[in-house]
XYZ file of C-alpha atoms in Angstrom:
599
model
C -10.457 -18.348 -14.815
C -9.592 -21.076 -17.193
C -8.604 -23.813 -14.695
C -11.635 -26.238 -14.609
C -10.571 -26.908 -18.297
C -7.827 -29.776 -16.343
C -8.760 -31.704 -13.811
C -8.345 -31.253 -10.079
C -6.145 -33.920 -9.918
C -4.235 -33.526 -12.715
C -3.330 -29.427 -11.005
C -2.264 -31.566 -8.481
C 0.183 -34.119 -9.964
C 1.266 -30.933 -11.780
C 1.995 -29.293 -8.621
C 4.011 -32.474 -7.265
C 5.991 -32.744 -10.416
C 7.295 -29.488 -9.548
C 7.988 -30.107 -5.764
C 10.009 -34.042 -6.836
C 12.154 -31.369 -9.432
C 10.501 -33.475 -12.137
C 9.010 -30.316 -14.060
C 10.790 -26.989 -13.961
C 8.493 -24.546 -12.223
C 8.697 -22.200 -15.324
C 7.042 -24.825 -17.275
C 4.231 -25.477 -14.906
C 3.768 -21.401 -14.666
C 3.646 -21.400 -18.761
C 0.589 -24.694 -18.558
C -1.251 -22.688 -16.651
C -0.764 -19.181 -18.693
C -1.844 -21.552 -21.712
C -4.744 -22.061 -19.273
C -5.399 -17.983 -18.970
C -4.235 -18.449 -15.325
C -2.017 -15.954 -15.198
C 1.731 -16.220 -13.617
C 1.397 -14.735 -10.115
C -1.481 -16.874 -9.431
C 0.074 -20.355 -10.478
C 3.337 -19.206 -8.014
C 0.661 -18.830 -5.218
C -0.541 -22.149 -5.727
C 2.754 -23.690 -5.490
C 3.717 -21.280 -2.263
C 0.564 -22.984 -0.691
C 1.310 -26.158 -1.823
C 4.370 -25.957 0.091
C 6.534 -25.528 -2.701
C 9.354 -22.587 -1.971
C 9.186 -19.066 -3.716
C 11.500 -18.434 -6.882
C 14.419 -16.851 -5.243
C 14.693 -13.018 -5.198
C 17.028 -11.088 -7.864
C 18.905 -9.838 -4.172
C 21.796 -11.253 -3.012
C 23.949 -10.136 -0.136
C 27.494 -9.341 -1.124
C 29.760 -8.744 2.181
C 31.738 -11.445 3.398
C 31.876 -10.191 6.909
C 29.922 -8.454 9.854
C 31.138 -4.569 9.907
C 33.425 -2.583 8.160
C 31.056 -0.497 6.485
C 31.407 2.728 8.073
C 28.978 5.261 8.917
C 25.148 5.270 7.472
C 23.458 8.354 7.129
C 20.172 8.602 7.181
C 18.105 12.494 5.932
C 14.158 12.181 7.156
C 12.794 15.644 6.118
C 10.478 14.941 9.127
C 12.880 13.448 11.912
C 11.675 10.945 14.823
C 10.383 12.338 17.962
C 10.358 9.175 20.405
C 11.500 5.489 19.892
C 8.667 3.197 21.127
C 7.481 1.729 17.467
C 3.469 1.155 19.585
C 3.393 5.579 20.244
C 4.892 5.907 16.388
C 2.323 8.087 15.138
C 3.636 8.569 11.602
C 5.931 7.084 9.479
C 8.843 9.520 10.539
C 8.627 7.337 14.445
C 8.227 4.071 12.920
C 11.206 4.356 10.867
C 13.360 5.671 13.530
C 12.347 2.729 15.794
C 12.758 0.564 13.334
C 16.550 0.764 13.790
C 16.547 -1.294 16.502
C 13.153 -2.693 17.181
C 12.165 -6.025 14.304
C 9.180 -7.569 13.685
C 7.706 -11.062 13.315
C 7.671 -10.945 9.698
C 8.120 -8.019 6.803
C 6.819 -7.762 3.153
C 9.198 -8.126 0.877
C 8.822 -5.432 -2.453
C 6.873 -8.126 -4.239
C 4.665 -7.904 -1.781
C 5.953 -11.518 -0.146
C 6.469 -12.336 3.280
C 9.709 -12.712 4.846
C 10.576 -14.082 8.226
C 12.555 -12.046 10.813
C 12.160 -13.208 14.511
C 10.057 -15.720 13.100
C 12.135 -18.874 12.355
C 9.478 -19.713 8.895
C 6.583 -18.196 7.638
C 3.356 -20.281 8.628
C 1.733 -22.303 5.696
C -1.123 -25.335 5.439
C 1.575 -27.455 4.175
C 3.947 -27.151 7.126
C 1.445 -27.055 9.479
C 1.011 -23.642 11.346
C -2.010 -22.758 9.312
C -5.039 -23.718 10.307
C -7.435 -25.489 7.933
C -10.458 -23.705 9.101
C -8.998 -20.542 8.778
C -8.854 -19.301 12.735
C -5.593 -19.561 13.708
C -2.094 -19.703 12.483
C 0.965 -21.263 14.828
C 4.300 -19.218 14.830
C 7.856 -20.649 15.957
C 10.264 -17.816 16.475
C 13.217 -17.686 16.008
C 15.849 -19.402 18.360
C 19.038 -18.103 19.627
C 17.906 -13.754 19.248
C 18.754 -12.212 21.960
C 17.683 -8.457 22.869
C 20.694 -5.653 23.363
C 20.954 -6.479 26.352
C 22.127 -9.797 26.182
C 18.268 -11.203 27.799
C 16.685 -13.836 25.424
C 13.859 -13.085 22.912
C 11.016 -15.758 23.814
C 7.390 -15.929 23.029
C 6.743 -14.404 26.591
C 7.867 -10.850 24.716
C 5.418 -11.833 21.477
C 2.338 -12.022 23.835
C 3.312 -9.606 26.154
C 3.166 -6.816 23.038
C -0.206 -8.096 22.417
C -1.370 -7.548 25.917
C 0.639 -4.107 26.142
C -1.007 -2.640 23.260
C -4.535 -3.822 23.262
C -4.613 -2.141 27.107
C -6.904 0.806 26.464
C -4.689 2.372 29.019
C -1.530 2.309 27.068
C -3.476 4.473 24.474
C -1.120 2.052 21.549
C -1.220 3.514 17.791
C -1.126 -0.045 17.320
C -4.133 -1.475 18.915
C -6.040 -1.853 15.934
C -3.765 -4.179 14.485
C -4.586 -6.917 17.196
C -8.166 -5.718 16.619
C -10.047 -8.996 16.690
C -6.549 -11.107 17.508
C -5.357 -12.487 20.000
C -2.022 -14.063 21.151
C -1.158 -17.437 23.099
C 2.143 -18.722 24.154
C 2.529 -22.393 23.323
C 6.392 -23.048 24.720
C 8.833 -20.869 25.181
C 9.187 -20.237 21.059
C 6.442 -20.722 19.775
C 2.587 -18.673 19.841
C -0.771 -19.476 18.206
C -2.349 -16.470 16.954
C -6.750 -16.498 17.150
C -9.131 -15.261 14.989
C -12.455 -14.129 16.006
C -13.687 -15.160 12.549
C -11.534 -17.048 9.731
C -8.970 -14.855 8.216
C -8.282 -14.860 4.775
C -5.391 -12.573 4.880
C -3.818 -14.328 8.041
C -0.440 -12.223 8.293
C -3.169 -9.136 9.123
C -0.562 -6.244 10.604
C -0.092 -7.646 13.821
C 3.296 -9.822 12.074
C 4.274 -6.739 11.488
C 4.254 -5.019 14.532
C 7.608 -4.077 16.147
C 8.386 -5.936 19.223
C 9.712 -4.473 22.522
C 11.438 -6.298 25.973
C 8.484 -7.506 28.146
C 11.509 -7.370 30.902
C 12.172 -3.515 30.419
C 8.378 -2.479 29.701
C 6.575 -4.860 32.229
C 6.649 -2.826 34.925
C 5.556 0.616 32.634
C 2.020 -1.375 30.609
C -1.290 1.177 30.435
C -1.595 4.379 33.069
C 2.100 4.322 32.740
C 2.964 3.451 29.019
C 4.381 7.067 28.551
C 7.052 6.932 31.734
C 9.094 4.181 30.450
C 13.099 5.061 30.152
C 13.183 3.136 27.643
C 10.848 5.000 24.954
C 13.497 6.751 24.172
C 16.330 4.546 24.692
C 15.379 1.668 23.022
C 16.513 -1.849 23.344
C 16.375 -3.945 21.087
C 16.635 -7.210 18.166
C 17.770 -5.092 15.519
C 20.997 -4.610 13.377
C 22.733 -1.835 15.556
C 22.181 -0.775 19.105
C 21.350 3.044 20.033
C 23.846 5.391 21.283
C 21.758 8.786 21.155
C 18.845 10.310 20.299
C 17.539 14.560 20.215
C 14.386 14.217 19.553
C 13.497 15.519 15.554
C 16.597 15.995 15.025
C 19.110 13.655 15.233
C 19.222 9.513 16.177
C 22.276 7.064 16.524
C 23.009 3.582 16.528
C 25.853 1.729 16.462
C 26.548 -2.012 15.136
C 25.285 -4.978 17.433
C 27.830 -7.637 17.293
C 25.547 -10.404 18.335
C 23.395 -9.577 15.527
C 21.000 -12.733 14.806
C 21.308 -13.117 10.921
C 24.957 -13.803 9.750
C 27.488 -11.012 8.547
C 24.885 -8.464 9.642
C 24.801 -5.742 9.243
C 27.895 -4.159 7.162
C 27.744 -0.737 8.829
C 29.786 0.378 11.733
C 27.303 3.098 12.980
C 23.947 4.396 11.339
C 23.021 8.340 12.091
C 19.146 9.276 11.401
C 18.826 13.689 10.644
C 15.533 15.474 10.869
C 15.073 18.792 9.173
C 14.766 20.504 6.084
C 12.003 19.690 3.487
C 12.193 17.060 0.252
C 13.935 19.469 -2.609
C 17.113 20.039 0.381
C 16.794 16.074 1.274
C 17.244 15.168 -2.343
C 19.903 17.783 -3.079
C 22.062 16.540 -0.110
C 21.866 12.766 -1.533
C 21.576 13.615 -4.930
C 23.901 16.564 -5.654
C 26.259 16.940 -3.142
C 26.252 13.533 -1.831
C 26.249 14.126 1.769
C 24.015 11.378 2.703
C 23.357 8.073 1.640
C 19.190 7.683 1.842
C 16.666 10.421 1.626
C 13.118 9.501 2.531
C 10.316 10.377 0.418
C 10.935 12.489 -2.053
C 7.877 14.423 -3.173
C 9.989 16.974 -5.957
C 8.887 16.451 -9.522
C 10.735 14.335 -11.923
C 12.059 16.124 -13.393
C 14.104 18.359 -11.242
C 14.960 14.594 -9.869
C 16.587 14.289 -13.177
C 18.799 16.677 -13.333
C 20.239 16.197 -9.444
C 20.860 12.814 -10.668
C 22.895 13.330 -13.851
C 25.611 14.376 -11.014
C 26.217 10.694 -10.529
C 26.773 11.014 -7.061
C 23.369 9.180 -5.964
C 19.945 7.912 -8.107
C 16.601 7.534 -7.486
C 15.582 4.035 -5.993
C 11.703 3.215 -6.432
C 9.321 1.467 -4.388
C 5.994 0.525 -5.230
C 2.797 -0.370 -3.157
C -0.494 -0.402 -4.568
C -1.342 3.544 -4.530
C -3.447 4.639 -6.939
C -4.297 8.431 -8.627
C -7.975 8.083 -10.049
C -10.652 10.064 -11.706
C -14.591 9.864 -9.926
C -17.389 10.435 -12.043
C -20.140 11.200 -9.008
C -22.713 8.677 -9.524
C -24.904 10.493 -7.507
C -26.618 13.822 -8.270
C -24.183 16.713 -6.084
C -26.947 19.501 -7.265
C -30.445 18.132 -6.037
C -31.150 17.965 -2.172
C -32.948 14.635 -0.632
C -33.963 15.180 2.936
C -31.087 18.512 2.784
C -28.589 16.257 1.584
C -26.437 16.801 -1.780
C -25.532 14.165 -3.890
C -27.997 11.593 -1.690
C -27.496 7.837 -2.461
C -30.832 7.129 -3.991
C -30.059 10.073 -6.682
C -28.457 9.666 -10.009
C -26.016 11.462 -11.939
C -28.612 13.334 -14.914
C -24.912 13.650 -17.215
C -22.831 10.249 -16.186
C -26.390 8.141 -15.743
C -25.475 7.703 -19.658
C -22.781 4.915 -20.245
C -22.073 7.242 -23.634
C -20.867 9.934 -21.759
C -18.679 7.858 -19.119
C -17.594 5.737 -21.753
C -16.707 8.937 -23.599
C -14.735 10.377 -20.428
C -12.422 7.460 -20.384
C -11.331 8.071 -23.770
C -10.421 11.900 -23.379
C -7.931 11.267 -20.629
C -5.062 10.864 -21.891
C -3.317 8.702 -19.381
C -0.386 7.837 -20.859
C 0.613 11.671 -21.720
C 0.110 12.377 -17.811
C 2.766 9.503 -17.262
C 5.373 10.845 -19.615
C 4.626 14.531 -19.133
C 3.735 15.198 -15.206
C 4.822 12.031 -13.305
C 7.704 10.120 -15.183
C 8.785 7.425 -12.976
C 7.106 8.053 -10.001
C 3.814 7.021 -11.853
C 2.111 4.278 -13.860
C -0.807 4.643 -16.444
C -2.940 1.853 -15.697
C -6.236 0.907 -16.363
C -7.116 -0.859 -12.824
C -8.041 0.234 -9.604
C -5.912 -2.845 -8.389
C -2.307 -3.450 -9.359
C 0.260 -4.754 -6.476
C 0.639 -7.327 -5.698
C 0.376 -8.991 -9.461
C -1.252 -11.744 -8.377
C -4.599 -9.429 -7.498
C -4.011 -7.516 -11.232
C -6.690 -7.676 -14.183
C -5.011 -8.646 -17.365
C -8.982 -7.684 -18.747
C -8.792 -4.165 -19.330
C -6.836 -0.940 -21.832
C -6.920 1.599 -21.618
C -7.054 4.343 -24.549
C -6.863 7.826 -25.657
C -8.964 8.516 -28.802
C -11.046 12.189 -29.135
C -12.141 11.258 -32.322
C -13.862 7.914 -30.831
C -14.838 10.100 -27.677
C -17.117 11.836 -30.354
C -18.260 9.150 -32.536
C -19.535 7.912 -29.427
C -21.831 11.258 -28.355
C -22.853 11.481 -31.271
C -24.157 8.232 -31.679
C -26.247 8.625 -28.399
C -27.984 11.992 -29.409
C -25.788 14.468 -27.504
C -26.150 17.469 -29.977
C -23.250 19.740 -30.196
C -24.556 23.618 -29.806
C -24.000 26.955 -31.428
C -21.423 27.673 -28.235
C -19.857 24.431 -29.256
C -21.101 22.448 -25.713
C -22.853 19.360 -26.259
C -26.744 18.496 -25.093
C -29.888 16.414 -25.262
C -32.886 16.991 -23.709
C -32.286 19.940 -22.391
C -28.984 19.054 -20.223
C -25.994 20.726 -21.273
C -22.499 18.676 -21.096
C -21.084 21.156 -18.693
C -19.269 19.720 -15.354
C -17.310 20.743 -12.450
C -14.199 18.827 -11.769
C -12.706 19.318 -8.311
C -9.125 18.270 -7.317
C -6.440 19.578 -4.124
C -4.083 21.898 -5.063
C -0.671 20.602 -6.323
C 1.137 21.702 -9.068
C 0.906 18.324 -10.694
C -3.369 17.654 -10.531
C -3.551 21.497 -11.712
C -0.979 20.140 -14.592
C -3.840 17.061 -14.552
C -6.713 19.017 -14.540
C -5.719 20.825 -17.337
C -4.864 18.431 -19.857
C -8.033 17.036 -19.671
C -9.924 20.115 -19.846
C -8.306 20.319 -23.513
C -9.357 17.008 -24.538
C -12.829 17.328 -23.409
C -13.352 21.126 -24.753
C -12.661 18.919 -28.656
C -15.351 16.511 -27.890
C -17.860 19.396 -27.433
C -17.849 18.967 -23.005
C -17.181 22.227 -20.923
C -15.492 21.694 -17.675
C -14.825 23.973 -14.621
C -12.033 23.672 -12.784
C -12.034 23.786 -9.209
C -9.041 23.550 -6.808
C -9.025 23.187 -3.237
C -6.504 23.350 -0.691
C -5.127 20.079 0.156
C -5.891 20.102 4.209
C -9.593 21.320 3.584
C -10.266 18.715 0.420
C -8.881 16.066 2.518
C -10.309 17.081 5.742
C -13.232 15.215 7.582
C -14.668 18.480 8.287
C -18.501 18.367 8.357
C -19.084 22.035 7.989
C -17.419 22.493 4.934
C -18.875 21.636 1.304
C -15.657 21.490 -0.054
C -13.955 18.197 1.435
C -13.692 14.887 -1.248
C -16.318 13.497 1.281
C -19.067 15.425 0.312
C -17.974 15.158 -3.091
C -20.254 17.913 -4.405
C -18.973 18.344 -7.795
C -19.807 15.955 -11.013
C -15.583 14.967 -10.981
C -13.042 14.831 -9.030
C -9.547 13.316 -8.641
C -6.924 12.314 -5.928
C -4.374 9.232 -4.528
C -6.022 5.949 -2.942
C -2.770 4.640 -0.880
C -3.753 0.664 -0.193
C -1.117 0.423 2.766
C -1.514 -3.562 2.977
C -0.613 -6.223 0.202
C -3.731 -7.567 0.411
C -6.816 -5.345 -1.642
C -9.728 -5.738 0.865
C -9.475 -2.636 2.659
C -8.739 -0.755 -1.027
C -11.882 -2.370 -2.764
C -13.953 -1.338 0.556
C -14.479 1.721 -1.061
C -17.416 0.434 -3.585
C -19.099 -1.483 -1.320
C -22.756 -0.205 -0.270
C -22.892 0.102 3.110
C -19.668 2.054 2.674
C -21.167 4.846 0.980
C -20.530 8.673 2.340
C -23.382 10.137 3.442
C -24.748 12.897 5.778
C -25.583 9.844 8.528
C -22.253 8.696 8.434
C -20.758 12.480 9.204
C -19.229 11.874 5.496
C -16.838 8.746 6.789
C -18.073 6.102 4.445
C -15.200 5.330 2.416
C -17.384 4.676 -1.144
C -16.474 8.390 -1.720
C -17.772 7.379 -5.460
C -21.249 6.390 -4.145
C -21.228 3.729 -6.595
C -23.332 0.601 -5.880
C -23.088 -3.016 -7.422
C -24.976 -5.826 -6.129
C -22.900 -7.974 -7.902
C -19.523 -6.780 -6.447
C -20.943 -6.647 -2.530
C -21.897 -10.452 -3.013
C -18.303 -11.136 -4.716
C -16.856 -8.786 -2.070
C -18.895 -10.749 0.891
C -17.353 -14.111 -0.651
C -13.913 -12.820 -0.207
C -14.284 -12.114 3.220
C -14.566 -15.942 3.572
C -12.340 -17.234 0.652
C -9.945 -19.053 2.519
C -8.399 -20.269 -0.948
C -6.019 -17.665 -2.147
C -6.230 -18.650 -5.786
C -9.602 -18.419 -5.664
C -9.560 -15.332 -3.433
C -7.484 -13.508 -5.860
C -10.418 -14.286 -8.805
C -13.409 -12.717 -6.678
C -10.980 -8.876 -6.115
C -9.850 -9.162 -9.976
C -13.731 -9.884 -10.802
C -14.234 -6.684 -8.304
C -11.705 -4.680 -10.079
C -13.377 -5.143 -13.420
C -17.073 -4.688 -12.130
C -15.908 -1.103 -10.853
C -13.405 0.210 -13.614
C -16.097 -1.896 -16.302
C -19.142 0.523 -15.369
C -17.041 4.137 -16.168
C -17.354 5.644 -12.818
C -13.592 5.312 -11.967
C -10.966 6.124 -14.597
C -7.816 4.957 -13.264
C -4.994 7.008 -13.625
C -1.340 6.028 -12.687
C 0.094 3.671 -10.325
C 1.746 5.449 -8.011
C 5.491 4.607 -6.189
C 7.387 6.034 -3.191
C 10.353 7.779 -3.792
C 13.627 7.417 -1.959
C 17.008 9.194 -3.197
C 19.987 6.576 -2.821
C 23.940 7.416 -2.439
C 25.331 5.626 -5.841
C 26.812 2.906 -4.069
C 24.571 1.926 -1.579
C 22.182 -1.475 -2.487
C 19.109 -1.292 -0.492
C 16.446 -3.225 -1.583
C 13.366 -0.994 -0.517
C 9.479 -2.098 -0.411
C 6.994 -0.571 -0.780
C 4.600 -2.448 1.322
C 6.760 -1.711 4.773
C 9.383 0.650 6.159
C 12.601 0.858 4.166
C 14.032 -0.095 7.272
C 12.620 -3.046 7.734
C 14.994 -3.822 4.996
C 18.240 -1.992 6.804
C 20.034 -5.767 7.511
C 20.675 -5.857 3.634
C 21.893 -2.629 3.271
C 25.914 -2.438 2.415
C 27.863 -0.260 0.458
C 29.177 -1.510 -3.507
C 33.243 -1.892 -3.028
C-alpha cells in the first residue's frame, strides 16, 4: 500500500490539519497519492476521521416547493403492489419509493446520505461502536406521515419486527439477518449485530419504512389484509392519489414534506406496460414521458433516438461486471458421477500460457466501442465500483502476435488444420453463453481472434431462462458449467464488494452436493484468496479492508481464469430538461425529492 513509508502519527497530523482547514483536502489527497495511496482511500480516511466529504457536484436549483407541473414516469413493467416489504421486483420497489422512505440512501458515488436519519453515524461523532457490533442512529425530528402522525423510533423498531416475523412473509426479512433493532428514545435507535460488521449500513438502512399506527394490526398472518398495502401513507415527497395495479399509479405534492423547497413537481404519475424500445421512444422521440426505466436497447438505436433532442440517456453505474470465465476444472471427466468436479484440473487451461494467451485474444476496447457503446466500459478488474475498491494495478491488452509468441514458447505447435496441439491435446474449446444479440457478437469477435492464434472455439448459445436457471436436471446451466469457457454479467448490487467476491471463495464452489447453487461457478480456488476474504469479514478499518479487496481482485484476475470484459451500467431515459441525480446503488426513485425541471 505504501502507507508505512510515513508513520501513523504523521498521517494523523495531516488529517488534523485538513480538519482545521490548514491543509487543503486536495493537497492531502495529493500527498497520499505520492505514497501510492489512491484518492478514494484518502477520502475514506478523512470521512472516518469526521472530515466532511467534498460537496457533490449536484445542486438543487428550485427556490420554492411545487410549481413544476406534472412528472410522468414510464416503467415498462408497472408496479403491482405498494407495500415495500412485499416488493418482489424493481417495479414494486420503485412504485413504493414515491411515497415511502428509508433511514438513508446510496448516492451515485456509493456514499451513504441521510433521509429519515438526522445524520450518518460515524466513529468520530459517536454512533459507530469501536468493536463493530452496534450502530446508533439519530432520527430526523419533525417528520410526519402523510396523515399528520409523527414519525418516531417506534416506527423503525416496528418495521424490523414486522419484517422478521416469519408469518408476515416479507421479502425484506433478509435485510435484518443477524441484526436486532432497539429503541433508545423517541428519536434514536440502536442496531446490534450478531458479530462485528465491517459493512455496518447493511441492507436494513435502505429498507423503506411503513407506519406502525396503520400496520400494527396487520402483522404476521394478517399482513396481506392491510388496506394500506394498496393505499400507502408514507413520509415521502408525494402523497398517494390512486392506483391501478400493473397500469397506473398517481401521487400529488406533499405540502408538509420534511426537506426544504421540495418536491418541485405538483403531481407524479407512474405508467406501466410496453417494452424497452417503446419506452425509449416515449421519452427520447415523442417527449410524452419524462423518465423511462431500464432501457435494454442497443446503444446505436438509443443514439439515433436521442438525436431528436427531446430526451437523453442517463447512466447509473453500480458494480455489474460482464466477464469471461475459463473453467478451472475438467468438464469432460466424471468423478463420482460428477463432471467439472472440484478435484479435477482443466487439461488445457492448466497451462498458464494458454490462459495468458486467451486474455490477449479478447479485444475489450473493441467490444466496448462496437457493441456495448456507452452501456459498458472495458476493464481489467472484477471489482470496479465504488472507486476505493478498484485496483490500480491491472491493465488489459489486445495483441494476437503476443498470444502467438506465448503459445509458441510453451510448445503448442500448429497442425495441418492450423489448430495448435501439445502432448496429443488440441487447443479446441467450447464457449457458451446466453442467447442475446450483444453476447453473440462478443462470441464471434473472440472466436475470430482465437482462430488467428491457432485456437479453435466452438460456440454454444443457451436460452437465458435455461442458462441462468437452477434446474438440477438441465446440463446447460451456468452453475453446472459443463463447457470450457462461459460469459455472463455478475451483479454486485451494493456498494460493498463482500458478496461479489464470495464468487471465488473455495467454500462456495458449485457442486452436485449443493445442487450447483454455490456461487463460485468457475471453481477457482486459492488459499491466499480465502485468507484475505476471511480477514475482510472482521476488518473494521475501512482503509485496510479496501486494501484486502484490491488484493483479492488482483489474485483473481492475475491467475487468468477470470477475464473481466466490461463494467456494465444501468440505462434510463430522461427528458432533456429534467435534472435527476440517479444512483446505480439504489432505486432511481430514492433521489426523487431532488428531481426538477430546468426552466
